[in-house]
Short mmCIF file of C-alpha atoms in Angstrom, two decimals:
data_model
loop_
_atom_site.label_atom_id
_atom_site.label_comp_id
_atom_site.label_asym_id
_atom_site.label_seq_id
_atom_site.Cartn_x
_atom_site.Cartn_y
_atom_site.Cartn_z
CA MET R 30 99.38 75.82 14.06
CA ARG R 31 97.64 72.13 11.88
CA ILE R 32 97.46 69.79 14.58
CA ALA R 33 97.19 65.79 15.00
CA ILE R 34 95.48 64.97 17.57
CA VAL R 35 95.69 60.74 18.11
CA GLY R 36 93.35 59.32 20.71
CA PRO R 37 90.40 61.59 21.16
CA GLY R 38 89.80 59.63 24.85
CA ALA R 39 89.23 62.28 28.03
CA ILE R 40 93.12 63.21 27.95
CA GLY R 41 93.21 63.77 23.76
CA SER R 42 90.01 65.56 24.36
CA THR R 43 90.58 68.42 26.54
CA PHE R 44 93.92 69.16 24.57
CA ALA R 45 92.36 69.49 21.42
CA TYR R 46 89.28 71.39 22.87
CA GLN R 47 91.16 73.74 24.59
CA LEU R 48 94.14 74.21 21.22
CA ALA R 49 90.93 75.03 19.07
CA ARG R 50 89.44 77.81 20.87
CA ALA R 51 92.84 78.65 20.88
CA GLY R 52 92.77 79.16 17.40
CA HIS R 53 94.46 76.18 16.05
CA ASP R 54 93.05 73.32 13.50
CA VAL R 55 92.90 70.62 15.10
CA THR R 56 91.28 67.19 13.56
CA VAL R 57 91.16 64.81 15.50
CA VAL R 58 91.94 60.99 14.87
CA ALA R 59 89.81 58.34 16.70
CA ARG R 60 88.16 54.62 16.05
CA GLY R 61 85.00 52.46 17.51
CA GLN R 62 81.91 54.89 19.62
CA ARG R 63 84.57 57.50 19.75
CA LEU R 64 84.95 58.57 16.30
CA ALA R 65 80.99 57.43 15.55
CA TRP R 66 80.27 59.93 18.80
CA LEU R 67 82.61 62.84 16.95
CA GLN R 68 82.11 61.97 14.01
CA ARG R 69 77.55 62.96 14.85
CA GLU R 70 79.50 66.58 16.09
CA GLY R 71 82.02 67.49 14.59
CA ALA R 72 83.33 68.96 17.59
CA ILE R 73 84.57 68.69 21.59
CA VAL R 74 81.92 69.32 23.49
CA LEU R 75 82.17 69.62 27.64
CA GLY R 76 79.91 68.60 29.96
CA SER R 77 78.61 71.88 30.33
CA GLY R 78 77.31 72.38 26.62
CA GLU R 79 80.35 74.10 25.59
CA ARG R 80 82.17 73.23 21.86
CA ALA R 81 84.71 73.50 20.29
CA GLU R 82 84.79 72.08 16.61
CA VAL R 83 87.44 69.77 15.21
CA LYS R 84 87.98 67.95 11.44
CA VAL R 85 87.06 63.97 12.74
CA HIS R 86 89.55 61.52 10.58
CA ASP R 87 89.73 57.72 11.06
CA ALA R 88 93.12 57.26 10.07
CA LEU R 89 96.05 60.40 10.10
CA ASP R 90 96.43 61.82 6.87
CA ALA R 91 100.92 60.21 6.45
CA SER R 92 100.87 63.96 3.37
CA THR R 93 99.71 66.03 5.99
CA ASP R 94 102.34 68.46 7.22
CA TRP R 95 100.40 68.48 11.13
CA ASP R 96 102.76 71.14 12.87
CA LEU R 97 102.48 68.98 15.58
CA VAL R 98 100.86 65.05 15.67
CA LEU R 99 99.65 64.07 19.64
CA VAL R 100 99.44 61.02 20.83
CA THR R 101 97.19 60.33 23.67
CA VAL R 102 96.87 56.81 23.49
CA LEU R 103 97.54 54.33 26.47
CA ALA R 104 101.22 52.82 25.59
CA PRO R 105 99.58 49.17 24.90
CA GLN R 106 97.59 50.89 21.79
CA VAL R 107 101.26 52.33 20.12
CA GLY R 108 101.98 50.21 18.79
CA ALA R 109 99.15 50.27 16.42
CA VAL R 110 99.55 53.63 15.52
CA MET R 111 103.60 53.55 15.28
CA PRO R 112 102.81 53.18 10.75
CA ALA R 113 101.60 56.07 10.70
CA LEU R 114 103.60 58.12 12.94
CA ARG R 115 106.79 57.06 10.70
CA ALA R 116 105.26 57.35 7.14
CA SER R 117 103.90 61.08 8.67
CA ALA R 118 104.64 64.78 6.91
CA ALA R 119 104.45 66.11 10.42
CA ARG R 120 107.24 68.59 11.35
CA LYS R 121 106.95 67.60 15.82
CA VAL R 122 105.14 64.57 17.14
CA MET R 123 104.70 64.42 20.89
CA PHE R 124 103.73 61.07 22.37
CA MET R 125 101.42 61.60 25.91
CA PHE R 126 101.06 58.48 28.62
CA ASN R 127 102.01 56.76 31.34
CA THR R 128 104.99 54.42 30.92
CA PHE R 129 108.29 53.10 32.78
CA GLU R 130 109.55 51.55 29.72
CA SER R 131 112.63 53.15 27.33
CA ILE R 132 110.80 55.96 24.99
CA ALA R 133 113.85 55.07 22.83
CA PRO R 134 112.40 52.97 21.07
CA LEU R 135 110.06 56.67 19.99
CA ARG R 136 112.40 58.93 19.66
CA GLU R 137 114.83 56.49 17.20
CA ALA R 138 111.15 55.33 15.22
CA VAL R 139 109.70 59.23 14.34
CA GLY R 140 113.14 60.26 14.20
CA ALA R 141 115.39 62.39 17.08
CA GLU R 142 114.50 65.64 15.02
CA ARG R 143 110.66 65.24 15.54
CA PHE R 144 110.25 63.04 18.73
CA ALA R 145 109.36 64.79 21.92
CA PHE R 146 107.90 63.65 24.72
CA GLY R 147 104.66 65.09 27.01
CA PHE R 148 102.77 63.94 30.18
CA PRO R 149 99.60 66.24 31.21
CA GLY R 150 100.32 65.84 35.11
CA GLY R 151 97.74 69.15 35.39
CA VAL R 152 94.83 67.74 33.12
CA PHE R 153 92.42 65.64 35.12
CA ALA R 154 89.15 64.60 32.68
CA LEU R 155 86.54 62.16 32.28
CA LEU R 156 84.43 61.40 29.41
CA VAL R 157 81.35 60.34 30.57
CA ASP R 158 78.58 59.87 27.47
CA GLY R 159 81.13 61.45 24.83
CA ARG R 160 81.55 64.67 27.40
CA VAL R 161 84.36 65.77 28.91
CA HIS R 162 84.77 66.72 31.98
CA PRO R 163 88.13 68.34 32.71
CA GLN R 164 90.05 69.63 35.77
CA ILE R 165 93.28 71.70 34.43
CA ARG R 166 95.46 73.13 36.87
CA ARG R 167 99.90 73.24 37.08
CA GLY R 168 102.12 69.82 36.27
CA THR R 169 101.93 69.50 33.16
CA THR R 170 105.47 69.24 31.88
CA SER R 171 106.90 68.87 27.98
CA SER R 172 110.81 67.73 26.94
CA ASP R 173 109.73 70.48 23.47
CA ALA R 174 110.09 74.14 24.45
CA ALA R 175 107.95 75.84 22.18
CA LEU R 176 105.54 73.07 22.46
CA ALA R 177 105.10 74.51 26.09
CA GLU R 178 104.01 77.93 25.26
CA VAL R 179 101.59 76.73 22.01
CA PHE R 180 100.13 74.17 25.44
CA GLY R 181 99.57 77.50 27.95
CA ASP R 182 98.62 80.42 25.53
CA ALA R 183 95.65 77.14 25.18
CA GLY R 184 95.28 77.44 28.64
CA ILE R 185 96.91 73.53 29.89
CA PRO R 186 99.90 75.70 32.12
CA THR R 187 103.43 73.26 30.89
CA ALA R 188 106.91 73.45 32.56
CA VAL R 189 109.20 72.48 30.31
CA GLU R 190 111.54 68.87 31.64
CA ALA R 191 114.55 67.67 29.55
CA ASP R 192 115.30 63.91 30.94
CA MET R 193 111.29 63.11 30.72
CA GLN R 194 112.62 59.36 30.63
CA SER R 195 113.43 59.67 34.25
CA TRP R 196 110.32 61.81 34.60
CA LEU R 197 107.95 59.64 33.79
CA ARG R 198 109.60 56.55 35.74
CA THR R 199 110.14 58.62 38.71
CA HIS R 200 106.19 59.69 38.23
CA ALA R 201 105.41 56.53 37.52
CA ALA R 202 106.71 54.93 41.26
CA MET R 203 104.29 57.74 42.26
CA VAL R 204 101.16 57.16 40.44
CA VAL R 205 100.91 53.74 41.09
CA PRO R 206 100.30 54.24 44.88
CA LEU R 207 97.83 56.92 44.64
CA MET R 208 96.19 54.75 41.78
CA ALA R 209 96.57 51.87 43.84
CA ILE R 210 94.96 53.18 46.66
CA GLY R 211 92.06 55.21 44.12
CA THR R 212 91.35 52.00 42.99
CA VAL R 213 90.16 51.02 46.79
CA VAL R 214 88.33 53.76 48.12
CA PHE R 215 86.29 53.69 44.63
CA ALA R 216 85.25 49.94 44.99
CA ARG R 217 84.65 50.49 48.96
CA GLY R 218 83.90 53.88 48.88
CA ALA R 219 85.92 55.01 52.17
CA GLY R 220 89.15 55.23 53.22
CA VAL R 221 91.81 53.09 52.69
CA SER R 222 93.03 50.95 56.75
CA TRP R 223 96.86 52.63 58.21
CA ARG R 224 97.84 48.81 57.47
CA GLU R 225 96.99 49.46 53.38
CA ALA R 226 98.38 52.51 53.85
CA ALA R 227 101.92 51.79 54.97
CA ALA R 228 102.06 49.13 51.88
CA ARG R 229 101.16 51.70 49.68
CA ALA R 230 104.28 53.65 51.29
CA VAL R 231 106.83 50.27 50.66
CA ALA R 232 105.66 50.14 47.51
CA PHE R 233 106.59 54.17 46.35
CA GLU R 234 109.53 53.23 48.18
CA ALA R 235 110.83 50.13 46.10
CA GLY R 236 109.82 51.95 43.05
CA LEU R 237 111.49 55.25 43.41
CA HIS R 238 114.93 52.16 44.44
CA ILE R 239 113.16 50.93 40.37
CA VAL R 240 114.08 53.62 38.80
CA ARG R 241 117.49 54.76 40.36
CA ALA R 242 118.05 51.06 39.82
CA VAL R 243 117.95 51.37 35.60
CA GLY R 244 119.81 54.35 35.40
CA SER R 245 117.48 56.85 35.64
CA ARG R 246 117.07 60.43 38.31
CA VAL R 247 113.89 60.95 40.14
CA ARG R 248 113.07 63.49 39.16
CA PRO R 249 111.89 65.96 40.02
CA PRO R 250 114.07 66.05 43.22
CA ALA R 251 111.80 66.93 45.49
CA LEU R 252 110.12 63.59 44.99
CA GLY R 253 113.52 62.40 46.16
CA ALA R 254 112.90 64.16 49.36
CA LEU R 255 109.80 63.13 50.20
CA ALA R 256 110.78 59.58 49.38
CA ARG R 257 113.18 60.99 52.80
CA LEU R 258 110.01 60.66 55.08
CA PRO R 259 109.95 58.62 57.84
CA ARG R 260 107.55 55.94 56.71
CA PHE R 261 104.91 56.29 59.34
CA VAL R 262 104.77 60.26 57.91
CA LEU R 263 104.29 59.00 54.58
CA THR R 264 102.01 56.25 55.02
CA ALA R 265 100.04 59.17 56.99
CA LEU R 266 99.68 61.07 54.38
CA LEU R 267 98.19 58.56 51.87
CA TRP R 268 95.65 58.01 54.97
CA GLY R 269 94.93 60.86 54.73
CA LEU R 270 95.26 61.35 50.95
CA SER R 271 92.62 58.06 50.25
CA ARG R 272 89.95 60.53 52.45
CA THR R 273 90.06 62.81 49.34
CA ARG R 274 88.57 63.31 46.75
CA MET R 275 91.12 62.82 44.25
CA LEU R 276 91.42 59.66 44.60
CA ARG R 277 88.33 58.96 44.12
CA ASP R 278 88.04 60.40 41.02
CA LEU R 279 91.71 58.31 40.73
CA GLY R 280 90.06 55.10 41.63
CA ALA R 281 86.95 56.08 38.43
CA LEU R 282 89.98 55.63 36.26
CA GLY R 283 90.57 51.83 36.98
CA THR R 284 92.89 49.31 37.30
CA ALA R 285 94.47 49.15 33.97
CA GLU R 286 96.93 51.57 34.20
CA PRO R 287 97.99 50.79 37.17
CA ARG R 288 98.96 47.30 36.09
CA MET R 289 100.49 47.79 33.41
CA LEU R 290 103.05 49.98 35.25
CA ILE R 291 103.58 48.00 37.63
CA ASP R 292 104.28 45.26 35.10
CA MET R 293 106.32 47.74 33.52
CA MET R 294 107.94 47.87 36.98
CA ARG R 295 108.31 44.43 37.55
CA ALA R 296 109.66 43.37 33.99
CA ALA R 297 112.31 46.38 34.31
CA ALA R 298 113.18 44.59 38.31
CA PRO R 299 112.02 41.58 39.22
CA ALA R 300 113.67 41.58 42.08
CA LEU R 301 112.71 44.74 43.88
CA ALA R 302 109.41 44.49 42.57
CA ALA R 303 107.51 42.74 45.01
CA PRO R 304 106.45 45.63 47.02
CA LEU R 305 104.37 46.43 44.16
CA GLU R 306 103.13 43.64 43.30
CA ALA R 307 101.33 43.05 46.65
CA ILE R 308 99.73 46.28 45.60
CA ARG R 309 98.56 45.81 42.01
CA PRO R 310 94.72 46.25 41.50
#
């Protein structure tokens, strides 16, 4: 396939590396220091030194009939690339980022027949001095079955989810308390207190209330079962997770994303958002 990846940060670079290694023709579209680094190397480079050659551009070529344009910028950055995506001759445009907002405007902008949404839930990656340090597990999700197969064949196990809107909102409700804990753990170098864990448990419950209040379902349903646990059990779970490397690594990603998601959830249902505002990093 001929694939363009817009936004080759840690996640986009991981997809670029895996897809290029699987034999696809991959072009990355970058800017700033990342663009300069990639132009110099002509490849995605892992922390181990392993390389996958890619083409590097500073803008998306609208005339190329890409089989896939994968958009891995942050949600607030999408507006800047939308004109190029609308004009693109791409057969499929997949967005891949955290959001709580409606994804309908994105579908309308590129056309329902071209639109797809995914989430790299199984990909954890850090970008350090230009090199990518990826960990790949199960958990990535796609609204498009054919692309899920492409990613899976490239070494990124991917499940199919028809209702990505509900999935994304449920994921936001789950990940915000974890990210909020992670930022504390990363800054402090130690786990959270029981009271801090309890506040995050309340925020998780509030997040799921907002998911339902805006007309979305809890997806996958297992997360609804998690919310039905007694609060002290959920608090104990979060307290324990705060002592794991996973949460420390999550905290290393910074505060921008949990703040963004909390602000989106507050905008969607202000009357229900107080527990989330209370844990905003």
